[in-house]
């Protein structure tokens, strides 16, 4: 049979198999929908029955979300194994075909035979790891591409020369070790959302995805090496492999900006995972959305560990000592709250080494004790012997009354207030006197960079500081605990009343005749159990509960663009992962934040010492060789010893530079945007920060105007880079920013400039 005929027959066979899989998926979906509808129609019942209905509702809803996510590209691959390969011990001597897909599917009609292997299952691993040098029993690897439930293409890689000869295919698209499926995926136009790469994961990527390292795993890789894709697929793999552990604790994924989170937001759902929290550092502190933007210098100051002493001093500055005595009136007498009393009470509170809010009761007790002694001397002192004539009972009553006295409590609150992190940080940045007191070592220019009005808004760099201040303040939840205790006592009393009514409802003249084996309600349940069943509980996913709880600790944390995190940001992250099981992906050559990492050791070793592992991705799947040649010169300036990741393809488009007069800059950018519109995919205009407002109006459905910070982790088919010389000068890490900007394009790069090109871009023509 000619090869073309064989390919056509294979496509038809794969279509038939795909039809079987989709029929089974439809059956699974219909069952979940039917069960969900049944559960939702049920009403009433005991609290236990209602709780069970909520659990089943969540279960079937999650199943439906998983099935819907797997609809596109349900099955994407197949491996053919030689007889006896991969631990085959059944002795039948037959070859085996394994189909790989987004979820696992079993055939209930055939003793739950596996129809489709979940890509994370150990038996699917040869699909990614097998090579011609180490085939692991795989004779052929088939990539199956589909759209709308129809097979659109198959690409075969023969890992066995004998198998290739037997099929009459030795070279070409179906040749031994062919990478045609990978290259087809890489050359496909971008859509504005991250392309799912699960069907084209390569060997070095798969090894990282499945790594068993249980401390910090650093994935270092240049632009386009698939760091983000690896991180997301590692999240899915860990959730699959450690389901019981991570279902309860959750997985946190931290990205560099909201644009990036939107970009990757569909990848995990497409892999069948819907319970992961995605956040930026700026939005990781509950209840605060980062809306302000710091200057580079302000961000650098806030990201340094030196800010810790400033925050500690800022909190202590709220613990005031009055310059003049405060006159108080209690029980018809005037009392003086002076510096001596307050200083002594403050010393006692600070010596307790409790956080500010938790130490306040100690301070208040010290003030009340001193005022009680003062009052006792006024009303019960013995002028001859110096002895107080009031009893201990009298003194206790006075203390209790002072604790309830509004005037005294106002004075205490003014000297040692209950604070929130927002109070402290907002007040620090808004009040030059507080800032000067807390940061005397900073220059006036630096304090001016930090100063801003207190309007309740914060920046990305403020979030770790709010988190730090929360640790310094502590949470005094004694009143809430007392309210909870009162509510519970009331519910307990109501439950007991209900049981008492049931007990009294039995006719007294029948009590003696009741069968001793007959159990009444009060024999089966006590008041505490009844009250517990009446508790109203709201059901939230792990991610929803974690998002609202600052003290939540996760089972695993993934940090993308990890090189951008400051030292303070790492402190914030580490509080949320005490087991230190972290996947950090990034590239220190792309660090743009002045407070970001210059080395992984600097950021990680204070927390895990030497217990972190560095892995590297070396193959550039995104950036074509023509663009990487230009970017490689920039990398050499950043780090002469760094090696550029190897590009796997050419695009056929040579990067070009366009010099224009200043008054023609916008017109030239618009011309290039129009030219980009003739190509499929997405485009971006990357501009220096100060040019963004001027060119923002060029954004439309086909192109976006973005700064370097906003394109971190993103990719576009075409990039128009504007004024590289200004990009170099606007940041201490301008070279890093330029390197990032150059490597966002998957096909075409054009550079527009009004001044001479920087020498580092000499390859542009």
JSON list of C-alpha atoms in Angstrom, two decimals, residues 221-429:
[
{"chain": "A", "resi": 221, "resn": "UNK", "atom": "CA", "xyz": [15.67, 28.66, 31.36]},
{"chain": "A", "resi": 222, "resn": "UNK", "atom": "CA", "xyz": [16.08, 31.34, 28.75]},
{"chain": "A", "resi": 223, "resn": "UNK", "atom": "CA", "xyz": [13.26, 32.87, 26.73]},
{"chain": "A", "resi": 224, "resn": "UNK", "atom": "CA", "xyz": [10.95, 30.44, 24.99]},
{"chain": "A", "resi": 225, "resn": "UNK", "atom": "CA", "xyz": [12.24, 27.32, 26.72]},
{"chain": "A", "resi": 226, "resn": "UNK", "atom": "CA", "xyz": [8.77, 26.45, 28.00]},
{"chain": "A", "resi": 227, "resn": "UNK", "atom": "CA", "xyz": [9.28, 27.37, 31.66]},
{"chain": "A", "resi": 228, "resn": "UNK", "atom": "CA", "xyz": [5.68, 28.46, 32.19]},
{"chain": "A", "resi": 229, "resn": "UNK", "atom": "CA", "xyz": [4.24, 25.46, 30.38]},
{"chain": "A", "resi": 230, "resn": "UNK", "atom": "CA", "xyz": [6.44, 23.16, 32.46]},
{"chain": "A", "resi": 231, "resn": "UNK", "atom": "CA", "xyz": [5.34, 24.87, 35.68]},
{"chain": "A", "resi": 232, "resn": "UNK", "atom": "CA", "xyz": [1.65, 24.53, 34.86]},
{"chain": "A", "resi": 233, "resn": "UNK", "atom": "CA", "xyz": [1.91, 20.93, 33.79]},
{"chain": "A", "resi": 234, "resn": "UNK", "atom": "CA", "xyz": [3.90, 20.21, 36.93]},
{"chain": "A", "resi": 235, "resn": "UNK", "atom": "CA", "xyz": [1.01, 21.65, 38.94]},
{"chain": "A", "resi": 236, "resn": "UNK", "atom": "CA", "xyz": [-1.41, 19.33, 37.14]},
{"chain": "A", "resi": 237, "resn": "UNK", "atom": "CA", "xyz": [0.92, 16.36, 37.58]},
{"chain": "A", "resi": 238, "resn": "UNK", "atom": "CA", "xyz": [1.37, 16.98, 41.32]},
{"chain": "A", "resi": 239, "resn": "UNK", "atom": "CA", "xyz": [-2.37, 17.40, 41.84]},
{"chain": "A", "resi": 240, "resn": "UNK", "atom": "CA", "xyz": [-2.88, 14.07, 40.10]},
{"chain": "A", "resi": 241, "resn": "UNK", "atom": "CA", "xyz": [-0.09, 12.23, 41.89]},
{"chain": "A", "resi": 242, "resn": "UNK", "atom": "CA", "xyz": [-0.59, 13.71, 45.38]},
{"chain": "A", "resi": 243, "resn": "UNK", "atom": "CA", "xyz": [-4.33, 14.25, 45.14]},
{"chain": "A", "resi": 244, "resn": "UNK", "atom": "CA", "xyz": [-5.25, 13.57, 48.77]},
{"chain": "A", "resi": 245, "resn": "UNK", "atom": "CA", "xyz": [-2.54, 15.84, 50.18]},
{"chain": "A", "resi": 246, "resn": "UNK", "atom": "CA", "xyz": [-2.97, 18.75, 47.78]},
{"chain": "A", "resi": 247, "resn": "UNK", "atom": "CA", "xyz": [-6.78, 18.68, 47.62]},
{"chain": "A", "resi": 248, "resn": "UNK", "atom": "CA", "xyz": [-6.85, 19.81, 51.25]},
{"chain": "A", "resi": 249, "resn": "UNK", "atom": "CA", "xyz": [-3.96, 22.26, 51.23]},
{"chain": "A", "resi": 250, "resn": "UNK", "atom": "CA", "xyz": [-4.20, 23.51, 47.65]},
{"chain": "A", "resi": 251, "resn": "UNK", "atom": "CA", "xyz": [-1.66, 24.75, 45.13]},
{"chain": "A", "resi": 252, "resn": "UNK", "atom": "CA", "xyz": [-0.74, 28.42, 44.75]},
{"chain": "A", "resi": 253, "resn": "UNK", "atom": "CA", "xyz": [0.56, 29.73, 41.42]},
{"chain": "A", "resi": 254, "resn": "UNK", "atom": "CA", "xyz": [2.12, 33.19, 41.50]},
{"chain": "A", "resi": 255, "resn": "UNK", "atom": "CA", "xyz": [2.50, 35.11, 38.25]},
{"chain": "A", "resi": 256, "resn": "UNK", "atom": "CA", "xyz": [4.09, 38.48, 37.46]},
{"chain": "A", "resi": 257, "resn": "UNK", "atom": "CA", "xyz": [0.94, 40.38, 36.45]},
{"chain": "A", "resi": 258, "resn": "UNK", "atom": "CA", "xyz": [-2.80, 40.03, 35.81]},
{"chain": "A", "resi": 259, "resn": "UNK", "atom": "CA", "xyz": [-2.27, 39.94, 32.02]},
{"chain": "A", "resi": 260, "resn": "UNK", "atom": "CA", "xyz": [-0.08, 36.87, 32.47]},
{"chain": "A", "resi": 261, "resn": "UNK", "atom": "CA", "xyz": [-2.64, 35.18, 34.74]},
{"chain": "A", "resi": 262, "resn": "UNK", "atom": "CA", "xyz": [-5.34, 35.72, 32.14]},
{"chain": "A", "resi": 263, "resn": "UNK", "atom": "CA", "xyz": [-2.96, 34.34, 29.51]},
{"chain": "A", "resi": 264, "resn": "UNK", "atom": "CA", "xyz": [-2.37, 31.08, 31.37]},
{"chain": "A", "resi": 265, "resn": "UNK", "atom": "CA", "xyz": [-5.79, 30.89, 32.98]},
{"chain": "A", "resi": 266, "resn": "UNK", "atom": "CA", "xyz": [-7.21, 28.30, 30.57]},
{"chain": "A", "resi": 267, "resn": "UNK", "atom": "CA", "xyz": [-4.30, 25.87, 30.63]},
{"chain": "A", "resi": 268, "resn": "UNK", "atom": "CA", "xyz": [-4.95, 24.08, 33.92]},
{"chain": "A", "resi": 269, "resn": "UNK", "atom": "CA", "xyz": [-8.71, 23.78, 33.28]},
{"chain": "A", "resi": 270, "resn": "UNK", "atom": "CA", "xyz": [-7.90, 22.27, 29.88]},
{"chain": "A", "resi": 271, "resn": "UNK", "atom": "CA", "xyz": [-5.84, 19.66, 31.69]},
{"chain": "A", "resi": 272, "resn": "UNK", "atom": "CA", "xyz": [-8.70, 18.81, 34.04]},
{"chain": "A", "resi": 273, "resn": "UNK", "atom": "CA", "xyz": [-7.65, 20.90, 37.06]},
{"chain": "A", "resi": 274, "resn": "UNK", "atom": "CA", "xyz": [-9.96, 23.63, 38.38]},
{"chain": "A", "resi": 275, "resn": "UNK", "atom": "CA", "xyz": [-8.95, 23.99, 42.05]},
{"chain": "A", "resi": 276, "resn": "UNK", "atom": "CA", "xyz": [-5.72, 26.04, 41.91]},
{"chain": "A", "resi": 277, "resn": "UNK", "atom": "CA", "xyz": [-5.35, 29.61, 43.18]},
{"chain": "A", "resi": 278, "resn": "UNK", "atom": "CA", "xyz": [-3.69, 31.99, 40.70]},
{"chain": "A", "resi": 279, "resn": "UNK", "atom": "CA", "xyz": [-2.43, 35.29, 42.08]},
{"chain": "A", "resi": 280, "resn": "UNK", "atom": "CA", "xyz": [0.14, 38.01, 41.67]},
{"chain": "A", "resi": 281, "resn": "UNK", "atom": "CA", "xyz": [2.29, 39.02, 44.62]},
{"chain": "A", "resi": 282, "resn": "UNK", "atom": "CA", "xyz": [0.39, 42.31, 44.72]},
{"chain": "A", "resi": 283, "resn": "UNK", "atom": "CA", "xyz": [-2.95, 40.56, 45.21]},
{"chain": "A", "resi": 284, "resn": "UNK", "atom": "CA", "xyz": [-1.75, 37.83, 47.57]},
{"chain": "A", "resi": 285, "resn": "UNK", "atom": "CA", "xyz": [-2.62, 39.82, 50.69]},
{"chain": "A", "resi": 286, "resn": "UNK", "atom": "CA", "xyz": [-6.38, 39.21, 51.30]},
{"chain": "A", "resi": 287, "resn": "UNK", "atom": "CA", "xyz": [-8.65, 42.18, 50.86]},
{"chain": "A", "resi": 288, "resn": "UNK", "atom": "CA", "xyz": [-6.12, 44.33, 49.01]},
{"chain": "A", "resi": 289, "resn": "UNK", "atom": "CA", "xyz": [-5.93, 44.76, 45.25]},
{"chain": "A", "resi": 290, "resn": "UNK", "atom": "CA", "xyz": [-2.71, 46.40, 44.03]},
{"chain": "A", "resi": 291, "resn": "UNK", "atom": "CA", "xyz": [-3.74, 49.38, 41.90]},
{"chain": "A", "resi": 292, "resn": "UNK", "atom": "CA", "xyz": [-0.86, 51.83, 42.30]},
{"chain": "A", "resi": 293, "resn": "UNK", "atom": "CA", "xyz": [2.47, 51.74, 40.50]},
{"chain": "A", "resi": 294, "resn": "UNK", "atom": "CA", "xyz": [5.71, 52.56, 42.30]},
{"chain": "A", "resi": 295, "resn": "UNK", "atom": "CA", "xyz": [8.69, 54.34, 40.85]},
{"chain": "A", "resi": 296, "resn": "UNK", "atom": "CA", "xyz": [11.66, 52.04, 40.23]},
{"chain": "A", "resi": 297, "resn": "UNK", "atom": "CA", "xyz": [13.48, 53.48, 43.25]},
{"chain": "A", "resi": 298, "resn": "UNK", "atom": "CA", "xyz": [10.46, 53.14, 45.54]},
{"chain": "A", "resi": 299, "resn": "UNK", "atom": "CA", "xyz": [10.01, 49.52, 44.46]},
{"chain": "A", "resi": 300, "resn": "UNK", "atom": "CA", "xyz": [13.68, 48.85, 45.11]},
{"chain": "A", "resi": 301, "resn": "UNK", "atom": "CA", "xyz": [13.49, 50.33, 48.62]},
{"chain": "A", "resi": 302, "resn": "UNK", "atom": "CA", "xyz": [10.34, 48.38, 49.48]},
{"chain": "A", "resi": 303, "resn": "UNK", "atom": "CA", "xyz": [11.78, 45.12, 48.19]},
{"chain": "A", "resi": 304, "resn": "UNK", "atom": "CA", "xyz": [14.97, 45.22, 50.25]},
{"chain": "A", "resi": 305, "resn": "UNK", "atom": "CA", "xyz": [15.24, 43.51, 53.64]},
{"chain": "A", "resi": 306, "resn": "UNK", "atom": "CA", "xyz": [16.41, 46.88, 55.00]},
{"chain": "A", "resi": 307, "resn": "UNK", "atom": "CA", "xyz": [12.74, 47.91, 55.08]},
{"chain": "A", "resi": 308, "resn": "UNK", "atom": "CA", "xyz": [12.15, 45.45, 57.94]},
{"chain": "A", "resi": 309, "resn": "UNK", "atom": "CA", "xyz": [13.62, 47.81, 60.54]},
{"chain": "A", "resi": 310, "resn": "UNK", "atom": "CA", "xyz": [11.57, 50.67, 59.10]},
{"chain": "A", "resi": 311, "resn": "UNK", "atom": "CA", "xyz": [8.35, 48.66, 59.55]},
{"chain": "A", "resi": 312, "resn": "UNK", "atom": "CA", "xyz": [9.23, 47.63, 63.10]},
{"chain": "A", "resi": 313, "resn": "UNK", "atom": "CA", "xyz": [9.96, 51.25, 64.02]},
{"chain": "A", "resi": 314, "resn": "UNK", "atom": "CA", "xyz": [6.74, 52.38, 62.32]},
{"chain": "A", "resi": 315, "resn": "UNK", "atom": "CA", "xyz": [4.69, 50.04, 64.52]},
{"chain": "A", "resi": 316, "resn": "UNK", "atom": "CA", "xyz": [6.53, 51.08, 67.70]},
{"chain": "A", "resi": 317, "resn": "UNK", "atom": "CA", "xyz": [5.92, 54.74, 66.88]},
{"chain": "A", "resi": 318, "resn": "UNK", "atom": "CA", "xyz": [2.21, 54.11, 67.38]},
{"chain": "A", "resi": 319, "resn": "UNK", "atom": "CA", "xyz": [2.98, 53.15, 71.01]},
{"chain": "A", "resi": 320, "resn": "UNK", "atom": "CA", "xyz": [3.04, 56.72, 72.25]},
{"chain": "A", "resi": 321, "resn": "UNK", "atom": "CA", "xyz": [4.09, 58.35, 75.52]},
{"chain": "A", "resi": 322, "resn": "UNK", "atom": "CA", "xyz": [2.31, 61.69, 76.23]},
{"chain": "A", "resi": 323, "resn": "UNK", "atom": "CA", "xyz": [4.43, 64.82, 76.51]},
{"chain": "A", "resi": 324, "resn": "UNK", "atom": "CA", "xyz": [2.04, 66.30, 79.08]},
{"chain": "A", "resi": 325, "resn": "UNK", "atom": "CA", "xyz": [-0.10, 64.45, 81.66]},
{"chain": "A", "resi": 326, "resn": "UNK", "atom": "CA", "xyz": [-3.55, 63.42, 80.46]},
{"chain": "A", "resi": 327, "resn": "UNK", "atom": "CA", "xyz": [-6.25, 64.51, 82.89]},
{"chain": "A", "resi": 328, "resn": "UNK", "atom": "CA", "xyz": [-8.94, 61.89, 83.45]},
{"chain": "A", "resi": 329, "resn": "UNK", "atom": "CA", "xyz": [-12.09, 62.00, 85.56]},
{"chain": "A", "resi": 330, "resn": "UNK", "atom": "CA", "xyz": [-13.25, 58.88, 87.33]},
{"chain": "A", "resi": 331, "resn": "UNK", "atom": "CA", "xyz": [-15.68, 58.52, 90.23]},
{"chain": "A", "resi": 332, "resn": "UNK", "atom": "CA", "xyz": [-15.73, 62.29, 90.79]},
{"chain": "A", "resi": 333, "resn": "UNK", "atom": "CA", "xyz": [-11.96, 62.59, 91.06]},
{"chain": "A", "resi": 334, "resn": "UNK", "atom": "CA", "xyz": [-9.24, 63.75, 88.69]},
{"chain": "A", "resi": 335, "resn": "UNK", "atom": "CA", "xyz": [-6.48, 61.31, 87.81]},
{"chain": "A", "resi": 336, "resn": "UNK", "atom": "CA", "xyz": [-3.26, 62.06, 85.92]},
{"chain": "A", "resi": 337, "resn": "UNK", "atom": "CA", "xyz": [-1.97, 59.69, 83.25]},
{"chain": "A", "resi": 338, "resn": "UNK", "atom": "CA", "xyz": [1.64, 60.88, 82.97]},
{"chain": "A", "resi": 339, "resn": "UNK", "atom": "CA", "xyz": [4.81, 59.81, 81.17]},
{"chain": "A", "resi": 340, "resn": "UNK", "atom": "CA", "xyz": [6.02, 57.69, 84.09]},
{"chain": "A", "resi": 341, "resn": "UNK", "atom": "CA", "xyz": [2.85, 55.56, 84.17]},
{"chain": "A", "resi": 342, "resn": "UNK", "atom": "CA", "xyz": [2.70, 55.14, 80.38]},
{"chain": "A", "resi": 343, "resn": "UNK", "atom": "CA", "xyz": [6.43, 54.39, 80.03]},
{"chain": "A", "resi": 344, "resn": "UNK", "atom": "CA", "xyz": [6.23, 51.68, 82.69]},
{"chain": "A", "resi": 345, "resn": "UNK", "atom": "CA", "xyz": [3.11, 50.12, 81.13]},
{"chain": "A", "resi": 346, "resn": "UNK", "atom": "CA", "xyz": [4.68, 50.29, 77.66]},
{"chain": "A", "resi": 347, "resn": "UNK", "atom": "CA", "xyz": [7.82, 48.58, 78.97]},
{"chain": "A", "resi": 348, "resn": "UNK", "atom": "CA", "xyz": [5.74, 45.75, 80.45]},
{"chain": "A", "resi": 349, "resn": "UNK", "atom": "CA", "xyz": [3.87, 45.30, 77.16]},
{"chain": "A", "resi": 350, "resn": "UNK", "atom": "CA", "xyz": [7.02, 45.29, 75.03]},
{"chain": "A", "resi": 351, "resn": "UNK", "atom": "CA", "xyz": [8.73, 42.90, 77.43]},
{"chain": "A", "resi": 352, "resn": "UNK", "atom": "CA", "xyz": [5.92, 40.39, 76.82]},
{"chain": "A", "resi": 353, "resn": "UNK", "atom": "CA", "xyz": [7.36, 40.05, 73.28]},
{"chain": "A", "resi": 354, "resn": "UNK", "atom": "CA", "xyz": [3.86, 39.73, 71.90]},
{"chain": "A", "resi": 355, "resn": "UNK", "atom": "CA", "xyz": [2.80, 41.39, 68.64]},
{"chain": "A", "resi": 356, "resn": "UNK", "atom": "CA", "xyz": [1.44, 44.92, 68.99]},
{"chain": "A", "resi": 357, "resn": "UNK", "atom": "CA", "xyz": [-2.30, 44.12, 69.09]},
{"chain": "A", "resi": 358, "resn": "UNK", "atom": "CA", "xyz": [-1.81, 41.11, 71.37]},
{"chain": "A", "resi": 359, "resn": "UNK", "atom": "CA", "xyz": [0.41, 43.13, 73.73]},
{"chain": "A", "resi": 360, "resn": "UNK", "atom": "CA", "xyz": [-2.21, 45.86, 74.09]},
{"chain": "A", "resi": 361, "resn": "UNK", "atom": "CA", "xyz": [-4.07, 44.09, 76.96]},
{"chain": "A", "resi": 362, "resn": "UNK", "atom": "CA", "xyz": [-0.77, 44.02, 78.88]},
{"chain": "A", "resi": 363, "resn": "UNK", "atom": "CA", "xyz": [-0.35, 47.76, 78.30]},
{"chain": "A", "resi": 364, "resn": "UNK", "atom": "CA", "xyz": [-3.96, 48.45, 79.27]},
{"chain": "A", "resi": 365, "resn": "UNK", "atom": "CA", "xyz": [-3.60, 46.38, 82.45]},
{"chain": "A", "resi": 366, "resn": "UNK", "atom": "CA", "xyz": [-0.48, 48.33, 83.41]},
{"chain": "A", "resi": 367, "resn": "UNK", "atom": "CA", "xyz": [-2.28, 51.66, 82.96]},
{"chain": "A", "resi": 368, "resn": "UNK", "atom": "CA", "xyz": [-5.36, 50.51, 84.87]},
{"chain": "A", "resi": 369, "resn": "UNK", "atom": "CA", "xyz": [-3.22, 49.15, 87.75]},
{"chain": "A", "resi": 370, "resn": "UNK", "atom": "CA", "xyz": [-1.37, 52.47, 88.05]},
{"chain": "A", "resi": 371, "resn": "UNK", "atom": "CA", "xyz": [-4.59, 54.52, 87.93]},
{"chain": "A", "resi": 372, "resn": "UNK", "atom": "CA", "xyz": [-6.18, 52.20, 90.49]},
{"chain": "A", "resi": 373, "resn": "UNK", "atom": "CA", "xyz": [-3.23, 52.77, 92.85]},
{"chain": "A", "resi": 374, "resn": "UNK", "atom": "CA", "xyz": [-3.49, 56.52, 92.25]},
{"chain": "A", "resi": 375, "resn": "UNK", "atom": "CA", "xyz": [-7.21, 56.53, 93.06]},
{"chain": "A", "resi": 376, "resn": "UNK", "atom": "CA", "xyz": [-6.68, 54.32, 96.07]},
{"chain": "A", "resi": 377, "resn": "UNK", "atom": "CA", "xyz": [-4.25, 56.83, 97.51]},
{"chain": "A", "resi": 378, "resn": "UNK", "atom": "CA", "xyz": [-6.77, 59.62, 96.96]},
{"chain": "A", "resi": 379, "resn": "UNK", "atom": "CA", "xyz": [-9.70, 57.91, 98.64]},
{"chain": "A", "resi": 380, "resn": "UNK", "atom": "CA", "xyz": [-8.22, 55.37, 101.01]},
{"chain": "A", "resi": 381, "resn": "UNK", "atom": "CA", "xyz": [-4.65, 56.31, 101.79]},
{"chain": "A", "resi": 382, "resn": "UNK", "atom": "CA", "xyz": [-3.31, 56.49, 105.38]},
{"chain": "A", "resi": 383, "resn": "UNK", "atom": "CA", "xyz": [-1.43, 59.80, 105.59]},
{"chain": "A", "resi": 384, "resn": "UNK", "atom": "CA", "xyz": [0.48, 58.67, 108.70]},
{"chain": "A", "resi": 385, "resn": "UNK", "atom": "CA", "xyz": [1.50, 55.16, 107.86]},
{"chain": "A", "resi": 386, "resn": "UNK", "atom": "CA", "xyz": [1.35, 55.29, 104.08]},
{"chain": "A", "resi": 387, "resn": "UNK", "atom": "CA", "xyz": [-0.89, 52.25, 104.19]},
{"chain": "A", "resi": 388, "resn": "UNK", "atom": "CA", "xyz": [-3.87, 51.92, 101.84]},
{"chain": "A", "resi": 389, "resn": "UNK", "atom": "CA", "xyz": [-7.07, 51.27, 103.72]},
{"chain": "A", "resi": 390, "resn": "UNK", "atom": "CA", "xyz": [-8.96, 49.76, 100.75]},
{"chain": "A", "resi": 391, "resn": "UNK", "atom": "CA", "xyz": [-9.34, 46.00, 100.66]},
{"chain": "A", "resi": 392, "resn": "UNK", "atom": "CA", "xyz": [-8.30, 43.82, 97.74]},
{"chain": "A", "resi": 393, "resn": "UNK", "atom": "CA", "xyz": [-11.97, 43.37, 96.89]},
{"chain": "A", "resi": 394, "resn": "UNK", "atom": "CA", "xyz": [-12.35, 47.15, 96.68]},
{"chain": "A", "resi": 395, "resn": "UNK", "atom": "CA", "xyz": [-9.31, 47.43, 94.40]},
{"chain": "A", "resi": 396, "resn": "UNK", "atom": "CA", "xyz": [-10.57, 44.64, 92.13]},
{"chain": "A", "resi": 397, "resn": "UNK", "atom": "CA", "xyz": [-13.92, 46.37, 91.76]},
{"chain": "A", "resi": 398, "resn": "UNK", "atom": "CA", "xyz": [-12.19, 49.65, 90.89]},
{"chain": "A", "resi": 399, "resn": "UNK", "atom": "CA", "xyz": [-10.09, 47.93, 88.22]},
{"chain": "A", "resi": 400, "resn": "UNK", "atom": "CA", "xyz": [-13.20, 46.34, 86.71]},
{"chain": "A", "resi": 401, "resn": "UNK", "atom": "CA", "xyz": [-14.95, 49.70, 86.60]},
{"chain": "A", "resi": 402, "resn": "UNK", "atom": "CA", "xyz": [-11.94, 51.37, 84.99]},
{"chain": "A", "resi": 403, "resn": "UNK", "atom": "CA", "xyz": [-11.81, 48.71, 82.30]},
{"chain": "A", "resi": 404, "resn": "UNK", "atom": "CA", "xyz": [-15.39, 49.63, 81.43]},
{"chain": "A", "resi": 405, "resn": "UNK", "atom": "CA", "xyz": [-14.89, 53.39, 81.68]},
{"chain": "A", "resi": 406, "resn": "UNK", "atom": "CA", "xyz": [-15.18, 55.05, 78.26]},
{"chain": "A", "resi": 407, "resn": "UNK", "atom": "CA", "xyz": [-12.86, 57.98, 79.02]},
{"chain": "A", "resi": 408, "resn": "UNK", "atom": "CA", "xyz": [-10.05, 55.79, 80.33]},
{"chain": "A", "resi": 409, "resn": "UNK", "atom": "CA", "xyz": [-10.39, 53.37, 77.41]},
{"chain": "A", "resi": 410, "resn": "UNK", "atom": "CA", "xyz": [-10.23, 56.27, 74.93]},
{"chain": "A", "resi": 411, "resn": "UNK", "atom": "CA", "xyz": [-6.99, 57.43, 76.53]},
{"chain": "A", "resi": 412, "resn": "UNK", "atom": "CA", "xyz": [-5.53, 53.91, 76.34]},
{"chain": "A", "resi": 413, "resn": "UNK", "atom": "CA", "xyz": [-6.63, 53.58, 72.69]},
{"chain": "A", "resi": 414, "resn": "UNK", "atom": "CA", "xyz": [-4.91, 56.85, 71.84]},
{"chain": "A", "resi": 415, "resn": "UNK", "atom": "CA", "xyz": [-1.65, 55.71, 73.37]},
{"chain": "A", "resi": 416, "resn": "UNK", "atom": "CA", "xyz": [-1.69, 52.08, 72.15]},
{"chain": "A", "resi": 417, "resn": "UNK", "atom": "CA", "xyz": [-4.36, 51.69, 69.44]},
{"chain": "A", "resi": 418, "resn": "UNK", "atom": "CA", "xyz": [-5.59, 48.49, 67.84]},
{"chain": "A", "resi": 419, "resn": "UNK", "atom": "CA", "xyz": [-4.09, 48.70, 64.34]},
{"chain": "A", "resi": 420, "resn": "UNK", "atom": "CA", "xyz": [-4.50, 47.14, 60.93]},
{"chain": "A", "resi": 421, "resn": "UNK", "atom": "CA", "xyz": [-1.61, 46.76, 58.48]},
{"chain": "A", "resi": 422, "resn": "UNK", "atom": "CA", "xyz": [-3.36, 49.25, 56.21]},
{"chain": "A", "resi": 423, "resn": "UNK", "atom": "CA", "xyz": [-3.40, 51.81, 59.06]},
{"chain": "A", "resi": 424, "resn": "UNK", "atom": "CA", "xyz": [0.33, 51.48, 59.63]},
{"chain": "A", "resi": 425, "resn": "UNK", "atom": "CA", "xyz": [1.55, 51.40, 56.03]},
{"chain": "A", "resi": 426, "resn": "UNK", "atom": "CA", "xyz": [-0.87, 54.00, 54.71]},
{"chain": "A", "resi": 427, "resn": "UNK", "atom": "CA", "xyz": [0.01, 56.33, 57.56]},
{"chain": "A", "resi": 428, "resn": "UNK", "atom": "CA", "xyz": [3.73, 55.72, 57.11]},
{"chain": "A", "resi": 429, "resn": "UNK", "atom": "CA", "xyz": [3.77, 56.70, 53.42]}
]
